[in-house]
Short mmCIF file of C-alpha atoms in Angstrom, two decimals:
data_model
loop_
_atom_site.label_atom_id
_atom_site.label_comp_id
_atom_site.label_asym_id
_atom_site.label_seq_id
_atom_site.Cartn_x
_atom_site.Cartn_y
_atom_site.Cartn_z
CA MET A 29 -3.34 -16.08 14.85
CA SER A 30 -0.68 -17.93 17.21
CA THR A 31 2.58 -15.60 16.11
CA SER A 32 0.61 -12.54 16.72
CA LEU A 33 0.40 -11.92 20.84
CA TYR A 34 4.12 -11.96 21.30
CA ASN A 35 4.51 -9.48 18.45
CA VAL A 36 1.55 -7.26 20.03
CA ARG A 37 3.44 -7.29 22.62
CA TYR A 38 6.66 -5.93 20.83
CA LEU A 39 4.88 -3.69 18.70
CA ILE A 40 3.33 -2.02 21.64
CA GLY A 41 5.13 1.88 21.63
CA ALA A 42 7.35 0.45 18.46
CA LEU A 43 8.50 3.74 17.13
CA VAL A 44 9.46 5.34 13.78
CA LEU A 45 13.18 6.66 12.44
CA ALA A 46 14.97 8.73 10.06
CA ILE A 47 18.13 10.84 9.78
CA THR A 48 20.41 10.49 12.60
CA ALA A 49 22.43 13.27 14.92
CA GLY A 50 25.56 12.11 12.72
CA CYS A 51 23.82 13.09 9.51
CA ALA A 52 22.43 16.39 11.14
CA THR A 53 25.00 18.75 9.29
CA SER A 54 24.13 17.00 5.84
CA PRO A 55 21.91 18.56 3.35
CA THR A 56 17.71 16.69 3.67
CA SER A 57 16.61 18.85 1.24
CA HIS A 58 16.76 16.38 -1.36
CA SER A 59 15.15 13.46 0.88
CA THR A 60 12.08 12.16 -0.86
CA LEU A 61 10.91 10.24 2.45
CA LYS A 62 7.55 11.37 2.74
CA ALA A 63 4.74 10.45 5.57
CA PRO A 64 2.93 7.18 4.07
CA LEU A 65 -0.50 8.55 2.51
CA ASN A 66 -2.70 5.46 3.36
CA GLN A 67 -2.35 2.01 4.92
CA TYR A 68 -1.65 0.55 1.20
CA GLN A 69 1.29 2.61 1.30
CA ALA A 70 5.11 1.41 1.86
CA GLN A 71 7.74 3.80 1.57
CA ILE A 72 11.05 2.18 1.57
CA VAL A 73 14.18 3.10 2.41
CA ASP A 74 18.08 2.15 2.56
CA PRO A 75 18.99 2.79 6.31
CA LYS A 76 22.75 3.10 5.24
CA SER A 77 21.80 5.88 3.36
CA ASP A 78 22.28 9.68 4.49
CA THR A 79 19.86 11.15 2.16
CA LEU A 80 17.34 8.26 2.64
CA ASN A 81 15.51 8.69 -1.35
CA THR A 82 12.69 6.36 -1.29
CA LEU A 83 13.01 2.92 -3.22
CA THR A 84 10.56 1.73 -5.75
CA VAL A 85 9.50 -1.67 -5.47
CA GLU A 86 11.92 -2.63 -8.87
CA GLN A 87 14.54 -0.90 -7.72
CA LEU A 88 14.40 -2.59 -4.04
CA ALA A 89 14.05 -5.96 -6.41
CA ARG A 90 17.47 -4.70 -8.22
CA ARG A 91 19.55 -4.58 -4.84
CA LEU A 92 18.02 -8.04 -3.86
CA ALA A 93 19.04 -9.47 -7.36
CA ASP A 94 21.85 -11.74 -5.56
CA ALA A 95 20.81 -12.29 -2.51
CA ASP A 96 20.36 -15.84 -1.82
CA VAL A 97 17.42 -15.68 0.67
CA VAL A 98 14.64 -12.17 0.29
CA VAL A 99 13.13 -12.41 4.22
CA VAL A 100 10.10 -10.02 4.39
CA GLY A 101 9.22 -8.99 7.84
CA GLU A 102 5.23 -8.08 8.02
CA TYR A 103 2.80 -6.75 10.82
CA HIS A 104 0.22 -9.19 10.58
CA GLY A 105 -2.57 -8.08 8.71
CA HIS A 106 -1.41 -4.52 7.73
CA HIS A 107 -2.32 -3.74 3.91
CA ALA A 108 0.75 -2.24 3.40
CA SER A 109 2.79 -5.55 4.49
CA HIS A 110 1.07 -7.42 2.02
CA LEU A 111 0.89 -5.41 -0.64
CA LEU A 112 4.45 -4.84 -0.19
CA GLN A 113 5.25 -8.70 -0.48
CA ALA A 114 3.04 -9.25 -3.22
CA GLN A 115 4.56 -6.72 -5.55
CA LEU A 116 8.53 -7.78 -4.69
CA GLN A 117 7.44 -11.32 -4.62
CA LEU A 118 6.59 -10.33 -9.02
CA ALA A 119 9.59 -7.99 -9.14
CA LEU A 120 12.26 -11.11 -7.79
CA PHE A 121 10.45 -13.05 -10.27
CA GLN A 122 10.88 -10.87 -13.31
CA GLN A 123 14.76 -11.09 -12.36
CA GLN A 124 14.83 -14.75 -11.37
CA PRO A 125 12.16 -16.90 -12.42
CA GLN A 126 13.37 -19.53 -10.57
CA GLN A 127 11.55 -18.92 -6.91
CA ILE A 128 10.66 -20.50 -3.73
CA LEU A 129 7.87 -18.62 -1.50
CA SER A 130 8.25 -19.80 2.26
CA MET A 131 5.57 -18.99 4.51
CA GLU A 132 5.41 -18.47 8.37
CA GLN A 133 1.49 -18.88 7.52
CA PHE A 134 1.64 -22.57 6.39
CA GLU A 135 2.90 -24.97 9.37
CA THR A 136 5.19 -27.92 8.14
CA HIS A 137 2.75 -30.36 8.91
CA GLN A 138 0.35 -28.78 6.22
CA GLN A 139 2.49 -29.05 3.24
CA ASP A 140 0.88 -31.93 1.70
CA ALA A 141 -2.60 -30.34 1.96
CA LEU A 142 -0.70 -27.34 -0.01
CA ASN A 143 1.06 -29.30 -2.40
CA GLN A 144 -2.68 -30.61 -3.47
CA TYR A 145 -3.89 -27.26 -3.95
CA LEU A 146 -0.73 -26.33 -5.50
CA ALA A 147 -1.29 -29.43 -8.37
CA GLY A 148 -4.95 -28.54 -8.85
CA SER A 149 -6.19 -31.31 -7.08
CA SER A 150 -8.22 -29.25 -4.47
CA GLY A 151 -9.94 -26.06 -4.21
CA GLU A 152 -9.06 -22.80 -2.39
CA SER A 153 -11.84 -23.34 0.50
CA GLU A 154 -10.69 -27.29 0.55
CA MET A 155 -7.19 -26.19 1.28
CA ILE A 156 -7.69 -23.21 3.99
CA GLU A 157 -9.79 -26.12 5.77
CA ASP A 158 -7.06 -28.89 5.47
CA THR A 159 -4.24 -26.32 6.08
CA GLY A 160 -6.16 -24.03 9.27
CA ALA A 161 -5.28 -20.98 7.39
CA TRP A 162 -4.78 -17.61 8.94
CA ASP A 163 -7.93 -16.32 9.25
CA ASN A 164 -6.99 -13.34 7.26
CA TYR A 165 -5.32 -15.85 4.48
CA ARG A 166 -7.82 -14.29 1.72
CA ALA A 167 -7.02 -11.12 2.17
CA SER A 168 -3.15 -11.14 2.77
CA TYR A 169 -1.49 -14.22 1.56
CA ARG A 170 -4.13 -15.32 -1.33
CA PRO A 171 -1.97 -13.35 -4.08
CA LEU A 172 1.07 -14.71 -3.12
CA VAL A 173 -0.16 -18.50 -3.18
CA GLU A 174 -1.82 -17.76 -6.70
CA PHE A 175 1.17 -15.95 -8.29
CA ALA A 176 2.97 -19.28 -7.28
CA LEU A 177 0.65 -21.61 -8.13
CA SER A 178 0.40 -19.82 -11.62
CA HIS A 179 3.98 -20.17 -12.45
CA GLN A 180 4.20 -23.55 -10.90
CA LEU A 181 6.90 -22.36 -7.80
CA PRO A 182 6.95 -24.31 -4.89
CA VAL A 183 5.17 -22.80 -1.59
CA ILE A 184 7.05 -24.08 1.87
CA ALA A 185 5.00 -24.33 4.84
CA ALA A 186 7.65 -23.21 7.32
CA ASN A 187 6.30 -22.51 10.60
CA ALA A 188 6.36 -25.43 13.50
CA PRO A 189 2.79 -27.27 14.09
CA GLY A 190 1.18 -24.81 16.30
CA THR A 191 0.00 -28.20 18.68
CA ILE A 192 3.33 -28.56 19.32
CA VAL A 193 4.57 -24.77 19.90
CA ARG A 194 1.28 -24.53 22.49
CA CYS A 195 2.21 -27.20 24.13
CA VAL A 196 5.88 -26.48 24.65
CA GLY A 197 4.80 -23.31 26.13
CA ARG A 198 2.51 -24.14 28.55
CA GLU A 199 4.77 -27.62 29.65
CA GLY A 200 7.96 -26.83 28.28
CA PRO A 201 10.85 -27.78 26.30
CA HIS A 202 10.81 -31.70 27.37
CA ILE A 203 7.23 -32.61 25.46
CA ILE A 204 9.15 -33.09 22.42
CA ASP A 205 10.71 -36.42 24.02
CA ASP A 206 7.13 -37.52 23.88
CA LEU A 207 6.80 -37.10 20.39
CA SER A 208 5.80 -39.53 18.01
CA GLN A 209 8.81 -40.33 15.43
CA ALA A 210 6.37 -38.68 12.52
CA GLN A 211 5.64 -35.59 15.25
CA ARG A 212 9.58 -35.42 15.58
CA GLN A 213 9.74 -34.95 11.71
CA THR A 214 7.76 -31.35 11.71
CA ILE A 215 10.02 -29.79 14.12
CA ALA A 216 13.70 -28.57 13.65
CA GLN A 217 16.31 -31.29 14.60
CA GLN A 218 18.01 -28.51 16.54
CA PRO A 219 14.55 -27.24 17.68
CA PHE A 220 16.27 -25.23 20.54
CA LEU A 221 19.55 -23.69 19.04
CA ASP A 222 19.27 -20.08 20.79
CA THR A 223 21.08 -17.12 20.58
CA PRO A 224 21.84 -14.51 23.76
CA ALA A 225 20.26 -11.02 22.45
CA TYR A 226 17.16 -12.80 21.39
CA ARG A 227 16.59 -13.90 24.41
CA GLN A 228 16.98 -10.15 25.73
CA ARG A 229 15.25 -8.92 22.86
CA PHE A 230 12.07 -11.29 24.28
CA ASP A 231 11.94 -10.74 27.53
CA ASP A 232 12.36 -6.68 26.92
CA ALA A 233 9.27 -7.57 24.65
CA ILE A 234 6.63 -9.16 26.23
CA GLY A 235 8.38 -9.96 30.15
CA ALA A 236 6.91 -7.40 31.59
CA SER A 237 3.24 -8.49 30.56
CA HIS A 238 3.97 -11.97 32.31
CA GLY A 239 4.25 -10.41 36.03
CA GLY A 240 6.74 -11.74 38.09
CA GLY A 241 7.86 -11.44 41.91
CA GLY A 242 5.42 -12.27 44.42
CA ASP A 243 4.51 -15.60 45.73
CA ASP A 244 3.71 -16.66 42.10
CA GLY A 245 7.25 -15.37 40.50
CA GLY A 246 8.80 -18.34 40.17
CA ALA A 247 5.76 -19.87 38.34
CA MET A 248 5.89 -17.29 36.04
CA LYS A 249 9.45 -17.27 35.02
CA GLN A 250 9.33 -20.73 34.19
CA ARG A 251 6.36 -19.97 32.04
CA LEU A 252 8.23 -16.75 30.46
CA ASP A 253 10.94 -19.36 29.89
CA ASN A 254 9.00 -21.51 28.48
CA SER A 255 7.10 -18.97 25.89
CA TYR A 256 10.90 -18.27 24.90
CA LYS A 257 11.06 -21.79 24.42
CA ALA A 258 7.95 -22.22 22.18
CA GLN A 259 9.39 -19.20 19.81
CA LEU A 260 13.15 -20.97 20.02
CA LEU A 261 10.92 -24.38 18.43
CA ARG A 262 9.14 -21.69 15.44
CA ASP A 263 12.55 -19.80 14.47
CA ASN A 264 14.38 -22.91 13.96
CA THR A 265 11.87 -25.49 12.51
CA MET A 266 11.45 -22.03 9.53
CA ALA A 267 15.46 -21.93 9.44
CA GLU A 268 15.91 -25.50 8.86
CA ARG A 269 12.86 -25.47 6.62
CA ILE A 270 14.47 -22.63 4.04
CA LEU A 271 17.88 -24.75 4.10
CA GLN A 272 15.85 -27.66 3.11
CA ALA A 273 14.57 -25.78 0.08
CA ARG A 274 17.81 -24.50 -0.45
CA ARG A 275 18.96 -28.73 -1.14
CA ASP A 276 15.64 -29.42 -2.97
CA TYR A 277 15.67 -26.58 -4.99
CA PRO A 278 19.30 -25.73 -5.59
CA GLY A 279 20.34 -22.14 -6.68
CA GLN A 280 16.41 -21.04 -6.67
CA GLN A 281 16.12 -17.74 -4.80
CA ILE A 282 14.16 -17.91 -1.70
CA LEU A 283 11.44 -15.20 -0.75
CA HIS A 284 10.35 -16.00 3.28
CA ILE A 285 7.52 -13.90 4.78
CA ASN A 286 6.84 -13.79 8.36
CA GLY A 287 6.01 -11.40 11.43
CA ILE A 288 8.54 -8.55 11.90
CA PHE A 289 9.84 -10.23 15.33
CA HIS A 290 11.46 -13.53 13.95
CA SER A 291 14.05 -11.36 11.71
CA GLU A 292 13.63 -7.86 12.73
CA GLN A 293 17.73 -6.57 13.79
CA ARG A 294 18.91 -10.38 11.82
CA GLN A 295 17.40 -11.81 14.97
CA GLY A 296 15.12 -15.37 15.72
CA THR A 297 14.85 -17.15 12.11
CA ILE A 298 17.97 -15.09 10.64
CA ALA A 299 20.26 -15.57 13.24
CA LEU A 300 19.30 -18.96 13.73
CA LEU A 301 20.01 -19.41 9.69
CA HIS A 302 22.94 -17.52 9.57
CA ALA A 303 24.35 -19.90 12.64
CA ARG A 304 23.04 -23.00 9.97
CA ALA A 305 24.67 -21.80 6.71
CA PRO A 306 27.00 -18.60 7.70
CA GLU A 307 28.06 -18.31 3.44
CA LEU A 308 24.21 -16.94 2.59
CA ASN A 309 23.58 -14.29 1.35
CA ILE A 310 20.21 -13.25 3.41
CA LYS A 311 18.79 -9.82 3.04
CA VAL A 312 16.24 -8.40 5.36
CA ILE A 313 13.48 -6.15 4.78
CA SER A 314 11.93 -4.72 7.85
CA PRO A 315 8.51 -2.77 8.61
CA VAL A 316 8.28 0.30 10.83
CA PHE A 317 5.31 2.64 11.42
CA TRP A 318 5.59 6.61 10.80
CA PRO A 319 5.24 8.11 13.92
CA GLU A 320 2.27 10.35 14.48
CA ASP A 321 2.56 14.38 14.21
CA GLU A 322 6.08 14.13 12.81
CA ALA A 323 7.17 15.02 9.45
CA THR A 324 10.43 13.36 9.81
CA PRO A 325 10.95 10.01 11.92
CA GLU A 326 13.66 9.56 13.61
CA LEU A 327 15.80 6.55 12.09
CA SER A 328 19.26 6.21 14.58
CA ASP A 329 17.52 3.47 16.82
CA HIS A 330 15.92 1.51 13.46
CA ARG A 331 18.87 1.85 11.41
CA THR A 332 19.73 -2.00 11.99
CA ASN A 333 16.28 -3.13 12.05
CA GLY A 334 16.91 -4.74 8.92
CA ASP A 335 18.77 -4.30 5.17
CA PHE A 336 16.45 -2.50 3.92
CA LEU A 337 13.43 -0.64 6.02
CA TYR A 338 9.73 0.63 4.81
CA PHE A 339 7.37 2.91 6.45
CA LEU A 340 3.86 2.32 6.40
CA GLN A 341 1.15 4.09 8.56
CA PRO A 342 0.15 2.88 12.07
CA LEU A 343 -2.67 0.22 12.61
CA PRO A 344 -5.39 1.93 14.78
CA ASP A 345 -5.60 1.00 18.41
CA ALA A 346 -6.86 -2.41 19.37
CA TYR A 347 -8.64 -1.36 22.51
CA LYS A 348 -9.31 2.12 24.22
CA SER A 349 -9.81 0.28 27.71
CA ASP A 350 -7.44 -1.47 29.22
CA ASP A 351 -10.18 -3.95 30.77
CA ARG A 352 -11.70 -5.12 27.79
CA ARG A 353 -7.68 -5.41 26.57
CA ASN A 354 -6.71 -7.04 29.76
CA ARG A 355 -10.12 -9.24 29.56
CA ALA A 356 -9.37 -10.16 25.44
CA MET A 357 -6.29 -11.19 26.44
CA ARG A 358 -7.44 -13.61 29.18
CA GLU A 359 -10.26 -15.34 27.10
CA ARG A 360 -7.22 -16.13 25.03
CA PHE A 361 -5.03 -17.65 27.40
CA SER A 362 -7.73 -19.63 28.35
CA GLN A 363 -8.78 -21.24 25.08
CA ALA A 364 -4.99 -21.67 24.77
CA GLU A 365 -5.16 -23.68 27.95
CA GLN A 366 -8.40 -25.80 27.10
CA GLN A 367 -6.79 -27.54 24.19
CA PRO A 368 -4.90 -30.75 25.27
CA CYS A 369 -1.39 -31.43 24.27
CA ASN A 370 -1.31 -35.05 23.69
#
């Protein structure tokens, strides 16, 4: 899946949270924050709170009632992320039935196929084939889409087309100039609007893995820059699609789903959305992995990750062998390189 590579880079070693040093003298015995008991449980907290008492989904929804846009960052494929999204979708709907679902997991050029399914003119397997839905659609995103379908709610395919993103990452942002008019309409009008802090975070997340220095240092630097432009293309397109949904459905609350990197620390899609519409009330919910072998996580480095945080169990290691991990990554890069840019 196209966004997971840089997410995985960023998430490796991502640590989790709890009471800041400044609150060391405050009583913590009344905190209800405990480690998640299984892969489905999410412990929701307000990071601005000193006590870090957990919130129920319904309590969280009440705190989000006035938000124009609610963004739930996820670890792709994590059960707790997807369960929380579905539960929050319902809780928000019960407060405000005029709701819109916006999703990174569908691309803008797939909107018609998605609409056909929502209108009842195609079946689920047809929709999955026609949209190229992610491999984990049925396990992770089906509940969101089915809820929208059953309540006749709009679903926005918000992400930039993967083919265009891939070619920007491979050849550079200039390929936008060669797009047809129809292709150009599937991406943001301002595709590479940027924020400096985001670039630094991106470089920190994946820069080391792209190498640098040596005879190939210049080429690697260019590749990293192109990869960042590809990331911006996704973020800007999602930001503009959210705003378009606001225009198409005025006054309706938008629930937007994306990978954590697009919204954590209110960067990425959030910063670019705010740059376009600073008047919007945007709330971000971000996941954090509970650290292994710790009864109380350190929160000081994560208080700014989102307006609300949810703790969850770490995912199992994909690889123990560095050789097998590197071989799998090389294979993924090779497969992407074999796909044409035209």
